[in-house]
Short mmCIF file of C-alpha atoms and ligand atoms in Angstrom, two decimals:
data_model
loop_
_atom_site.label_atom_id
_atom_site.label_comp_id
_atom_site.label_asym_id
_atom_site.label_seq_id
_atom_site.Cartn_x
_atom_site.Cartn_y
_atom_site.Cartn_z
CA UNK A 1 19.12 -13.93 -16.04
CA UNK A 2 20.10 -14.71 -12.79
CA UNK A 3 18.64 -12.88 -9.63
CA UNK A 4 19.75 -12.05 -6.57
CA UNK A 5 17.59 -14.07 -3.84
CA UNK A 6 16.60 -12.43 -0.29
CA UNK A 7 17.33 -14.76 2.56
CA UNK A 8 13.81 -16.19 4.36
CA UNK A 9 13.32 -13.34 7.03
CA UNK A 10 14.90 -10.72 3.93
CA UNK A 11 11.78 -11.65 2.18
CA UNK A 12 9.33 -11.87 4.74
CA UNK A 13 10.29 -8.18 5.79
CA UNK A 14 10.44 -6.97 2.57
CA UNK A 15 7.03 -8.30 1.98
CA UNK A 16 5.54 -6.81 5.18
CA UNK A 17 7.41 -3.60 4.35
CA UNK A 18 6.07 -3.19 0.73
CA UNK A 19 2.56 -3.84 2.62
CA UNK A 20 2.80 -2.00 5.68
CA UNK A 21 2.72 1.48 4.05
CA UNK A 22 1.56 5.10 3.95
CA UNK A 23 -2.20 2.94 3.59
CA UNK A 24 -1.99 1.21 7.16
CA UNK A 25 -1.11 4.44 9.01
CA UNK A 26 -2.27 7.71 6.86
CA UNK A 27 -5.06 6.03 4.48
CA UNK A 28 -6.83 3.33 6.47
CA UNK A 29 -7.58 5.41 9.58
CA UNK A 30 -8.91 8.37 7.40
CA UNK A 31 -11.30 6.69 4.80
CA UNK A 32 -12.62 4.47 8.32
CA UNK A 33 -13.12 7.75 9.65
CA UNK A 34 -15.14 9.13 6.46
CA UNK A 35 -17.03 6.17 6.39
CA UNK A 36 -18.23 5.99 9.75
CA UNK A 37 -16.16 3.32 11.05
CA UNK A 38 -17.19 -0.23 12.18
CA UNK A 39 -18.97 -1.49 9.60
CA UNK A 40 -16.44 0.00 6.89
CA UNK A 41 -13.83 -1.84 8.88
CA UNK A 42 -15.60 -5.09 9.32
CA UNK A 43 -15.79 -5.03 5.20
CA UNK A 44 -12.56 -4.28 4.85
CA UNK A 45 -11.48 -7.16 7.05
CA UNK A 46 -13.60 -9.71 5.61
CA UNK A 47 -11.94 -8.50 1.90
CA UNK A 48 -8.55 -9.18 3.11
CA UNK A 49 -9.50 -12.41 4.49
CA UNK A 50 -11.73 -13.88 1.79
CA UNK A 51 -10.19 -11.98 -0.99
CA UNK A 52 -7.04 -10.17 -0.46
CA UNK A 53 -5.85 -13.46 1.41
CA UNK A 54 -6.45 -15.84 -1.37
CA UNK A 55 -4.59 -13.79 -4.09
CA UNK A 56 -1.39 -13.07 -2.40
CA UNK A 57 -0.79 -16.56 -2.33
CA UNK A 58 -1.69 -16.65 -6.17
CA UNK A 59 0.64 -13.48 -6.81
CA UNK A 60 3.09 -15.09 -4.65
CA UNK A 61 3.27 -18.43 -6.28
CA UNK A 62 3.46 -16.39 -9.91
CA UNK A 63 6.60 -14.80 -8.74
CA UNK A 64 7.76 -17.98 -7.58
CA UNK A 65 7.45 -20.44 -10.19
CA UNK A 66 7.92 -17.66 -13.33
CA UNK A 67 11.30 -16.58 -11.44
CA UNK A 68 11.66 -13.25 -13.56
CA UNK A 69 9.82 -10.00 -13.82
CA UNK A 70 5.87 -9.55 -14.23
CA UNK A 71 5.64 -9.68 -18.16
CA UNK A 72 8.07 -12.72 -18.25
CA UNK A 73 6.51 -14.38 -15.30
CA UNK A 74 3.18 -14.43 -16.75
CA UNK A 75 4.50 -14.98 -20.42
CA UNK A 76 6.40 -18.29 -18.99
CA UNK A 77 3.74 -19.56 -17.29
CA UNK A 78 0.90 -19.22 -20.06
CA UNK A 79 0.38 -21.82 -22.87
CA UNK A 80 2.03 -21.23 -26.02
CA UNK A 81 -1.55 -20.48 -27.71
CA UNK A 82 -2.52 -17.97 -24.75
CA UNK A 83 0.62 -15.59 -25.53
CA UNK A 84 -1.90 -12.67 -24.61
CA UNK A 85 -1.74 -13.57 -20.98
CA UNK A 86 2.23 -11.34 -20.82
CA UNK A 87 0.27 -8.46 -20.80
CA UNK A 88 -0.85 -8.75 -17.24
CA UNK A 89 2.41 -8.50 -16.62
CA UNK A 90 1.74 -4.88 -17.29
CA UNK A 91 0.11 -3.95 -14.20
CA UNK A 92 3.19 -3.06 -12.79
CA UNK A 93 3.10 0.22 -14.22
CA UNK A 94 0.23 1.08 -11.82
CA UNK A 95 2.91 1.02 -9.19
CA UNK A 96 4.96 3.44 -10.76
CA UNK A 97 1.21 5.84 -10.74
CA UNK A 98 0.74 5.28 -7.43
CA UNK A 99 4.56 6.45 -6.96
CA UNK A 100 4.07 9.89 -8.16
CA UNK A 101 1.55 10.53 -5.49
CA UNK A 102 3.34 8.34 -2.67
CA UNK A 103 6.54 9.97 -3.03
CA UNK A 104 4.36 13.53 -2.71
CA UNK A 105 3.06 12.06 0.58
CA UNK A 106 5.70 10.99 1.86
CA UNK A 107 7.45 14.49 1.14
CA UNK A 108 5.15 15.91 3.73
CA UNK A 109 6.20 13.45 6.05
CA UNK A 110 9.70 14.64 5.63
CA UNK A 111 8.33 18.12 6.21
CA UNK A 112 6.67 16.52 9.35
CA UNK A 113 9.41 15.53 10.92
CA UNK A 114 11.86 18.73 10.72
CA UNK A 115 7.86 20.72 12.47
CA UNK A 116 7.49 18.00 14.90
CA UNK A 117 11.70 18.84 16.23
CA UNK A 118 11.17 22.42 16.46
CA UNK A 119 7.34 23.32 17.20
CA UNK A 120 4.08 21.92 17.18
CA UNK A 121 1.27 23.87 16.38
CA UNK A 122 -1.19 24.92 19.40
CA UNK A 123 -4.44 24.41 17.69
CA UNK A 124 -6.07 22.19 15.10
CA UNK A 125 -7.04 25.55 13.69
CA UNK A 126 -3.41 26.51 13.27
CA UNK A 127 -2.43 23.03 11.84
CA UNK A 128 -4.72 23.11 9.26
CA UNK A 129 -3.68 26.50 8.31
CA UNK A 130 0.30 25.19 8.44
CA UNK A 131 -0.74 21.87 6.78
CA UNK A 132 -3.31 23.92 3.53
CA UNK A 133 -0.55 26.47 3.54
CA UNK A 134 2.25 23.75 2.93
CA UNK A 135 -0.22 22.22 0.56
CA UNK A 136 -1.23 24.79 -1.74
CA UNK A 137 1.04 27.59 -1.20
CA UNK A 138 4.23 26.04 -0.20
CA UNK A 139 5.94 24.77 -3.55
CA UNK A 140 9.15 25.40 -2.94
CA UNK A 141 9.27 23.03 0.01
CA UNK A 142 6.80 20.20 -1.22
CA UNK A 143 9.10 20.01 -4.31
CA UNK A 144 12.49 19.98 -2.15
CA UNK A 145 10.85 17.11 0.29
CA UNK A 146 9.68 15.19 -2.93
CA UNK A 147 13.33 15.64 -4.65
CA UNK A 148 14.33 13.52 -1.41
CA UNK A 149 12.63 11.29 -1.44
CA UNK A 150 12.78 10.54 -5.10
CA UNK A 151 16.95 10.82 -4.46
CA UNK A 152 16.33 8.37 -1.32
CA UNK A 153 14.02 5.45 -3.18
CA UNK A 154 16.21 5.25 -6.58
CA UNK A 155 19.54 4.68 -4.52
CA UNK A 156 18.10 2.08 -2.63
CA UNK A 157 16.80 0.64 -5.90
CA UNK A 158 19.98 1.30 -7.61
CA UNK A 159 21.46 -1.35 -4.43
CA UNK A 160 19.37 -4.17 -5.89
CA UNK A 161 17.36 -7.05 -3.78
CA UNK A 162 19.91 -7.75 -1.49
CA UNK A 163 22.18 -4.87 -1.01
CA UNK A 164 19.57 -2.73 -1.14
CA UNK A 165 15.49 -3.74 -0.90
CA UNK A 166 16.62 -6.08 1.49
CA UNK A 167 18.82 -3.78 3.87
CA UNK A 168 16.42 -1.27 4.13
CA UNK A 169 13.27 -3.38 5.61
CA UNK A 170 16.10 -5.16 7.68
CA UNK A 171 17.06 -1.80 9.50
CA UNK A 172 13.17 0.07 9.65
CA UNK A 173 11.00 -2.73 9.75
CA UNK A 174 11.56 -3.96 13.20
CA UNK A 175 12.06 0.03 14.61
CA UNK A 176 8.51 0.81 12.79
CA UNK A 177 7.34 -2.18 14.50
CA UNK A 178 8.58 -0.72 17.50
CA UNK A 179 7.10 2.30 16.88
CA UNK A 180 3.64 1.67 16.82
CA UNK A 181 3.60 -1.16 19.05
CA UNK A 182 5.15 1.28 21.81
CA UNK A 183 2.37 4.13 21.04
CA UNK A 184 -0.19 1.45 20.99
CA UNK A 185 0.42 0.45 24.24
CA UNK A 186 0.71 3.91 25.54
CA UNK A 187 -2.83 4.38 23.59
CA UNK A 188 -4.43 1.48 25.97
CA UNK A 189 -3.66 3.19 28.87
CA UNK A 190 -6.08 6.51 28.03
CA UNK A 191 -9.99 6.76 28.85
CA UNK A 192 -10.76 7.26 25.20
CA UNK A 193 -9.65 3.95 24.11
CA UNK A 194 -12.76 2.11 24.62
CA UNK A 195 -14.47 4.80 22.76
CA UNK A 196 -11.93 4.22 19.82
CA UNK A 197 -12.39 0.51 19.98
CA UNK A 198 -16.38 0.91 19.79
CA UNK A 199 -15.96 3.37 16.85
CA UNK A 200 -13.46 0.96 15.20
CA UNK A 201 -15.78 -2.25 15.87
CA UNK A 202 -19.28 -1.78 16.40
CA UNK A 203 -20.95 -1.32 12.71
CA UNK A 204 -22.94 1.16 11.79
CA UNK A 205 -24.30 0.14 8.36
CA UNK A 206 -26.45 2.78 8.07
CA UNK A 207 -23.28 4.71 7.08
CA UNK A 208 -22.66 3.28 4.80
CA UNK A 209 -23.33 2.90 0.49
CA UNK A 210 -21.88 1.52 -2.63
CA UNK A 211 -18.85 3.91 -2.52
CA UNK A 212 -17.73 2.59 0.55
CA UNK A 213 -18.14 -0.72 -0.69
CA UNK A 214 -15.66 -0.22 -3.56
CA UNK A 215 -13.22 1.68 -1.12
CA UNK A 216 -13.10 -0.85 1.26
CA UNK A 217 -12.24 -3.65 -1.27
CA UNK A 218 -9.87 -1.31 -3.40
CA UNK A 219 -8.14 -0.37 -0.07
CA UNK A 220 -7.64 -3.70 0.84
CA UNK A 221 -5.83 -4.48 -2.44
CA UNK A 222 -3.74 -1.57 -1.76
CA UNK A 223 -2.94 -2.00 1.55
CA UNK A 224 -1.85 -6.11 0.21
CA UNK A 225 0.20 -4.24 -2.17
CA UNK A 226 -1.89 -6.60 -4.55
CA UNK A 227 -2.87 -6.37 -8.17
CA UNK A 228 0.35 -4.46 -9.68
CA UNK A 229 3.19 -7.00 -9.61
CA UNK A 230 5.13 -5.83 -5.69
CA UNK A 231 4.40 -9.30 -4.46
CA UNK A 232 5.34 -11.13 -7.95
CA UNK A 233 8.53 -9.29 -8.37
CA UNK A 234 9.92 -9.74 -4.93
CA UNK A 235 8.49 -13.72 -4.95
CA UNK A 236 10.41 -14.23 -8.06
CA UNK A 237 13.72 -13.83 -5.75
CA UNK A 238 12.66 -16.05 -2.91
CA UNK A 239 14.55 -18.52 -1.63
CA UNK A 240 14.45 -22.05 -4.04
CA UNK A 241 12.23 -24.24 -1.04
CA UNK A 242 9.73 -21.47 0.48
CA UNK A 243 6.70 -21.98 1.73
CA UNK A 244 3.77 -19.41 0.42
CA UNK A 245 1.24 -19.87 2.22
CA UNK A 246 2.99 -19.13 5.66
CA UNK A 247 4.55 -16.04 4.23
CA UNK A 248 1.63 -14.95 2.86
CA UNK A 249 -0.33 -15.45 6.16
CA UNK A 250 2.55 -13.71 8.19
CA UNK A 251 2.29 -10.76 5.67
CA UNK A 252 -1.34 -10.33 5.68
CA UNK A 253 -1.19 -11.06 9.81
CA UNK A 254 1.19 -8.01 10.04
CA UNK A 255 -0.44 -5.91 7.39
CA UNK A 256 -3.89 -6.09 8.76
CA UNK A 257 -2.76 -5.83 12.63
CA UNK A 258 -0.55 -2.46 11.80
CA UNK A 259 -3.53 -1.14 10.55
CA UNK A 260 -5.51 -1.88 13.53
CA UNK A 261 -3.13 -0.76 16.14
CA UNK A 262 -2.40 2.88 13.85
CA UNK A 263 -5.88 3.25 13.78
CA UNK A 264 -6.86 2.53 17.24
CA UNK A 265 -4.06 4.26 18.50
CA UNK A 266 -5.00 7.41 16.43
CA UNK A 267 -8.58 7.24 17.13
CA UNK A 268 -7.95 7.08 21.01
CA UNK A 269 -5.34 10.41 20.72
CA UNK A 270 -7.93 12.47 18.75
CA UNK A 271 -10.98 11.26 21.33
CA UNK A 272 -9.05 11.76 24.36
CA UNK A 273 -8.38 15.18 23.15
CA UNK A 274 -11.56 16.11 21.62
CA UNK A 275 -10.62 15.98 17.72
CA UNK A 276 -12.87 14.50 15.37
CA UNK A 277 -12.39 11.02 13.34
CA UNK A 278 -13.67 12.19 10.04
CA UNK A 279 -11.27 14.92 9.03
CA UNK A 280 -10.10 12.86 5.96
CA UNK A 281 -6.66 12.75 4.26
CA UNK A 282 -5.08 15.71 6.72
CA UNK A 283 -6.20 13.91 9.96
CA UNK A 284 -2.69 12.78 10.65
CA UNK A 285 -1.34 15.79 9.67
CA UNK A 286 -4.11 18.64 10.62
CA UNK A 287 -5.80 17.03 13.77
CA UNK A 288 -2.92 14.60 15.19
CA UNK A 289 -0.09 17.75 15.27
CA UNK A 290 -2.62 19.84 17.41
CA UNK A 291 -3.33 16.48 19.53
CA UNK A 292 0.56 16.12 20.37
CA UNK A 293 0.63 19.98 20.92
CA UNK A 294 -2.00 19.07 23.61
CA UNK A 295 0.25 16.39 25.50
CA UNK A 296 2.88 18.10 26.05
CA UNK A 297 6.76 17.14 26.03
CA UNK A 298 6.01 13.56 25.33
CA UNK A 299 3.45 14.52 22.57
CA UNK A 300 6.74 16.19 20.80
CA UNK A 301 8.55 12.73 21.55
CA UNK A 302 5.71 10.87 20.26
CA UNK A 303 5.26 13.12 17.06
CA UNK A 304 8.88 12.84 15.96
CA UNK A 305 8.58 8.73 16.38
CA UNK A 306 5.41 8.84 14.91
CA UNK A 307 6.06 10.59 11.78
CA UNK A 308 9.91 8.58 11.75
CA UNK A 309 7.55 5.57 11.37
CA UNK A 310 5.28 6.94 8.36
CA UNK A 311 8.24 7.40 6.75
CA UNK A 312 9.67 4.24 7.32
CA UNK A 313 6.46 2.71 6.37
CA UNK A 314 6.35 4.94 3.38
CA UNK A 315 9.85 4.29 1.92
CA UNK A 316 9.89 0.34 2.18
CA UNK A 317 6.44 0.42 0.41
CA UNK A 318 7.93 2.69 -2.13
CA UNK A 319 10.43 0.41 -2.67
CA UNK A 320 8.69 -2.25 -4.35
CA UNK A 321 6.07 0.10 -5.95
CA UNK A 322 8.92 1.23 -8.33
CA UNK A 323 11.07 -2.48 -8.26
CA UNK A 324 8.78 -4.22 -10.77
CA UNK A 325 9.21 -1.84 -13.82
CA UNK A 326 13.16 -2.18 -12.82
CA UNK A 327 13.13 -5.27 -13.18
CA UNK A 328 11.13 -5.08 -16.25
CA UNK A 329 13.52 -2.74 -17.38
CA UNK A 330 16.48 -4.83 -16.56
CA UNK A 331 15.04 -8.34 -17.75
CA UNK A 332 13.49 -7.04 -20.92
CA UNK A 333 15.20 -3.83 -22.24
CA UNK A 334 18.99 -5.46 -20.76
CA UNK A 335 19.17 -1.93 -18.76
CA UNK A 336 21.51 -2.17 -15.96
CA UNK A 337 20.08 -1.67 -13.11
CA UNK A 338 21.30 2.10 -12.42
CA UNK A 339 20.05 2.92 -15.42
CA UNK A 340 16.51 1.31 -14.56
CA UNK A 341 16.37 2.77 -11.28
CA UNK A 342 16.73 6.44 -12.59
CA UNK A 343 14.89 6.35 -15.82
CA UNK A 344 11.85 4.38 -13.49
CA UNK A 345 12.72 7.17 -10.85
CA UNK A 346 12.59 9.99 -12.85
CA UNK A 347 9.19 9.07 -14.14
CA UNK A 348 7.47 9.23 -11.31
CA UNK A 349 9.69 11.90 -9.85
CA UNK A 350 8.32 14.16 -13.09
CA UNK A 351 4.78 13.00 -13.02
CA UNK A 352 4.76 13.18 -9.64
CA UNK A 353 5.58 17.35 -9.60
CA UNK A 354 2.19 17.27 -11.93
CA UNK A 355 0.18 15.53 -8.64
CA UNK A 356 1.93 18.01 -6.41
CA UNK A 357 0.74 20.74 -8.46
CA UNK A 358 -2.47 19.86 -9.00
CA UNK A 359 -3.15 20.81 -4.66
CA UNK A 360 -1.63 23.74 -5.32
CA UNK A 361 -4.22 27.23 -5.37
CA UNK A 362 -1.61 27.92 -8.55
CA UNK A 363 -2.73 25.48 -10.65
CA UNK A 364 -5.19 23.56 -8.90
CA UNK A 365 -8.03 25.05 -11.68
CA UNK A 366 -5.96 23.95 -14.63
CA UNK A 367 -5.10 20.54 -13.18
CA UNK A 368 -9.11 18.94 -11.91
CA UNK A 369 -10.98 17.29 -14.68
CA UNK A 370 -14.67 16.22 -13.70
CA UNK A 371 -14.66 17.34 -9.73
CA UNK A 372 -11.14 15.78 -8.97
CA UNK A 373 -7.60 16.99 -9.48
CA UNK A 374 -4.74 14.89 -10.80
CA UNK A 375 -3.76 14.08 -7.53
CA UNK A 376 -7.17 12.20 -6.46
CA UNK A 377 -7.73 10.96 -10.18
CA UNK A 378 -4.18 8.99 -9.86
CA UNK A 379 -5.29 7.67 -6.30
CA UNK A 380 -8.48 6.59 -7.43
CA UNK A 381 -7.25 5.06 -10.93
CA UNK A 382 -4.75 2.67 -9.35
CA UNK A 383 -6.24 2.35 -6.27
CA UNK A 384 -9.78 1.54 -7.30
CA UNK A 385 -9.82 0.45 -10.89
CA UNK A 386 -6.40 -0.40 -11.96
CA UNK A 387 -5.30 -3.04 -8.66
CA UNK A 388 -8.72 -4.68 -8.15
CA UNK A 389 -8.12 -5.17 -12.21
CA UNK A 390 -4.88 -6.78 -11.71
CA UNK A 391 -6.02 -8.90 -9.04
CA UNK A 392 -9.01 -10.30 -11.16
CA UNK A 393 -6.30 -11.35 -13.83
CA UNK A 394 -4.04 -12.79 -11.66
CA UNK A 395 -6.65 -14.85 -10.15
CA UNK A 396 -8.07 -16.20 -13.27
CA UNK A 397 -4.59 -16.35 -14.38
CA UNK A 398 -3.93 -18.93 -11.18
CA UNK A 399 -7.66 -20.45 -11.33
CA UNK A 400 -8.06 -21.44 -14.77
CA UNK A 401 -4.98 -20.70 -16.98
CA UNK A 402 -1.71 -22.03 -14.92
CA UNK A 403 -2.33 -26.31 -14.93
CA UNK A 404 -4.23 -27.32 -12.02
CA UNK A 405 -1.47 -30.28 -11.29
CA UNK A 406 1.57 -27.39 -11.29
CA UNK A 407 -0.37 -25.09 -8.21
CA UNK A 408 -1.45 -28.03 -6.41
CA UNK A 409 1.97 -29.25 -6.48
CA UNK A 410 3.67 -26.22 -4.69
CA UNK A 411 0.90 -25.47 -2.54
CA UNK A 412 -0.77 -28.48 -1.52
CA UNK A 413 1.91 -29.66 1.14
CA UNK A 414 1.51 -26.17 3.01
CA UNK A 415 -2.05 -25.90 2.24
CA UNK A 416 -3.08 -29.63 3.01
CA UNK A 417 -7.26 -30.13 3.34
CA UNK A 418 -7.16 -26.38 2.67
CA UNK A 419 -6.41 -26.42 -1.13
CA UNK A 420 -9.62 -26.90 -2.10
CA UNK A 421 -11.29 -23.88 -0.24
CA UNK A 422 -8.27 -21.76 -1.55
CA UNK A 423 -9.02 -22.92 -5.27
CA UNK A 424 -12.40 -22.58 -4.75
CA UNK A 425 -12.04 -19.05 -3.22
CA UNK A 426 -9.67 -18.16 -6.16
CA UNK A 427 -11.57 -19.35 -8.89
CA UNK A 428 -15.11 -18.41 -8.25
CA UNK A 429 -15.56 -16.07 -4.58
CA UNK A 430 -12.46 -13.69 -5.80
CA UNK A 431 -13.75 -13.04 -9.54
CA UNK A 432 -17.39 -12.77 -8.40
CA UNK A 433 -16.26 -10.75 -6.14
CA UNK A 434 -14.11 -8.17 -8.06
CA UNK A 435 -16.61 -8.01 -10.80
CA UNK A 436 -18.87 -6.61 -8.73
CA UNK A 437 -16.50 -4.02 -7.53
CA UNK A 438 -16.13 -3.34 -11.38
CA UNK A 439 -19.81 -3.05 -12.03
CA UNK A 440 -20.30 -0.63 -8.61
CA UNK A 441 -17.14 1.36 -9.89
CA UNK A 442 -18.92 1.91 -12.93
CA UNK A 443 -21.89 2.86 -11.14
CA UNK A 444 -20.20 5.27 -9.52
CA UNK A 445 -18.41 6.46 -12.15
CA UNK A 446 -21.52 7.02 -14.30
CA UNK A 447 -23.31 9.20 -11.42
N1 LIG B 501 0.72 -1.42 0.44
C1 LIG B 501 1.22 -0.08 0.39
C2 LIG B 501 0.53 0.74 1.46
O1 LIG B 501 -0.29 0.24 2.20
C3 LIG B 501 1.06 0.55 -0.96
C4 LIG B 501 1.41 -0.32 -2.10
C5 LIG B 501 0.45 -0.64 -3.04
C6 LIG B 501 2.69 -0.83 -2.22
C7 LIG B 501 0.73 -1.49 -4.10
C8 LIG B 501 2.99 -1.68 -3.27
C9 LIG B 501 2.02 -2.02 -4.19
O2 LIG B 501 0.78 1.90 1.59
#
């Protein structure tokens, strides 16, 4: 089947935008802030670059030379006696999880912006009364915000690469880049920044344990939009000459520096107005709202912006979360592609109104299973088990399975003396690496 190819900068966006996501600007500065900061950061850091870094270009060049979706990819590219290796492939059904609590998420934002045009509230007491209420007494509206967005994702989908995936990080990319560059810079120009930078930089390892450990490196994958088949499926429409490793530097470069300046820039609002760093997954939307309250007109401006660029962030993300079961769909089951995008849509549209139920004081009780409701169990599942998982295979899929003379043949003119550290990184420091994960996840797990 033929497939649509984005032009060089179409892919580079759309690469950036499926990384750049709800993670950089809602998750990373909250799970830094419940794990104390510096040295959570400084782990997560060294993960991207030792890790994350390696196996995007390994994800990348699957995409690239398999040219199809993630079960035909990996089918194409294994041996004829190591037929097994398709079902990696099926890791892009974690993105379609992760979807039914993304597209929750991002309903709020949605909510966000419509509070942030007519009032703020005045207190963080009163924002975490509007922001529990919305959560677990507001149905109605969580499930009209999460229609939207569901209607919003599957038409773009419906578009295809170019017409649609493309076009979208095209148009909100560069304004999200805008965005947060603009607050940033506004940020630097406060008293609290320095004490923002020290909590962001300066480790304090007594903070932190094993459970950090395995956040920081699942986070990392999920930030990369690694592990579940978003970088495979878009790779397998790049342009016939690209060159991975640049892209996948540039992607990582912007993925890893948006999540610096949201989090500094957060971390200096809530300082400079005496909020605290630790208030977990409502800190953007329990102590930020009573923050912009605090500054006045502009805080309004900035709170519209801000929560304009979460949603931009959020959409292109969701994108490609849902794109590699349509193409699945498409390649494998000869769907068109409308008919992909909605059945793929309505899946995690309808499993997604099971996560939105499960915050809910309605059905909260029926809906937790050992100390975490379906909401957190999905969010820890794919973020935690099932992309670390995927990135494991798809490194030993790279490392040992695909010939060494094929990857050193794409890669070696862009990586030069580097290949060997990259193949060395991929084979041994990346496994090694997320085995341990696996062994402190079970760990944890078994507590
Ligand atoms: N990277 C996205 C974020 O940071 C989430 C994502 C994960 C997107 C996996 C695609 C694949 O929010």
């Amino acid at each position: 089947m033929k497939i649509a190819r984005f032009s060089r900068i179409g892919f580079i966006l759309a690469a950036a935008g499926s990384a750049v996501g709800l993670g950089n600007i809602w998750k990373f500065p909250y799970i830094a802030g419940e794990n104390g900061g510096g040295a959570f950061v400084l782990i997560y850091l060294f993960t991207v670059m030792f890790i994350g870094f390696s196996i995007m270009i390994a994800e990348m060049l699957i995409g690239y030379l398999g040219r199809r979706d993630g079960v035909s990819s990996f089918e194409t590219l294994a041996p004829s006696n190591k037929s097994l290796w398709k079902y990696g492939g099926f890791m892009g059904m974690a993105g379609l999880l992760i979807m039914t609590f993304y597209s929750v998420v991002i309903g709020w934002i949605f909510h966000y912006i419509f509070l942030a045009l007519s009032a703020l509230p005045a207190s963080v007491s009163e924002a975490e009364v509007l922001f529990t209420g919305m959560l677990k007494d507001d149905i109605s509206s969580q499930l009209i915000f999460h229609t939207i967005a569901f209607l919003l994702i599957t038409t773009v989908l419906t578009r295809g690469i170019k017409g649609g995936i493309e076009k979208l990080n095209i148009i909100l990319m560069p304004l999200l880049f805008v965005i947060v560059g603009g607050m940033f810079i506004y940020a630097t120009t406060l008293d609290a920044f320095s004490q923002a930078w020290n909590f962001m930089f300066a480790p304090d390892w007594s903070k932190l344990n094993s459970d950090s450990f395995v956040t920081a490196v699942g986070h990392a994958f999920f930030t990369l939009s690694l592990g579940m088949g978003a970088i495979l499926t878009y790779s397998a429409s790049l342009p016939k000459k690209s060159n991975l490793v640049t892209s996948s530097l540039i992607v990582v470069a912007l993925d890893t520096g948006i999540a610096l300046l949201a989090g500094l820039m957060l971390f200096t609002f809530l300082y400079e107005y005496g909020a605290e760093p630790s208030a977990g997954p409502g800190l953007v939307f329990i102590s930020l709202p009573a923050v912009f309250y605090e500054m006045g007109v502009l805080g309004n401006f900035f709170a519209v912006i801000f929560f304009l660029a979460l949603a931009f962030a959020g959409l292109t993300s969701a994108v490609s979360l849902v794109e590699p079961m349509v193409q699945y769909g498409i390649e494998r089951f000869k769907m068109s592609r409308l008919s992909a995008s909605v059945a793929m849509g309505l899946f995690f549209y309808l499993i997604g109104i099971i996560a939105l139920l499960s915050n809910t004081s309605a059905y909260s009780e029926a809906l937790t299973f050992g100390g975490k409701n379906f909401f957190d169990w999905i969010d820890f599942i794919t973020a935690s088990i099932m992309l670390p998982l995927g990135g494991l295979i798809m490194s030993i899929f790279v490392g040992y399975i695909i010939e060494k003379e094929r990857v050193e043949s794409v890669l070696k003119p862009h990586l030069g003396f580097l290949f060997p550290i990259w193949y060395f990184s991929l084979r041994y420091v990346a496994p090694v690496a997320l085995f341990i994960v696996m062994l402190n996840l079970m760990g944890i797990l078994s507590l």
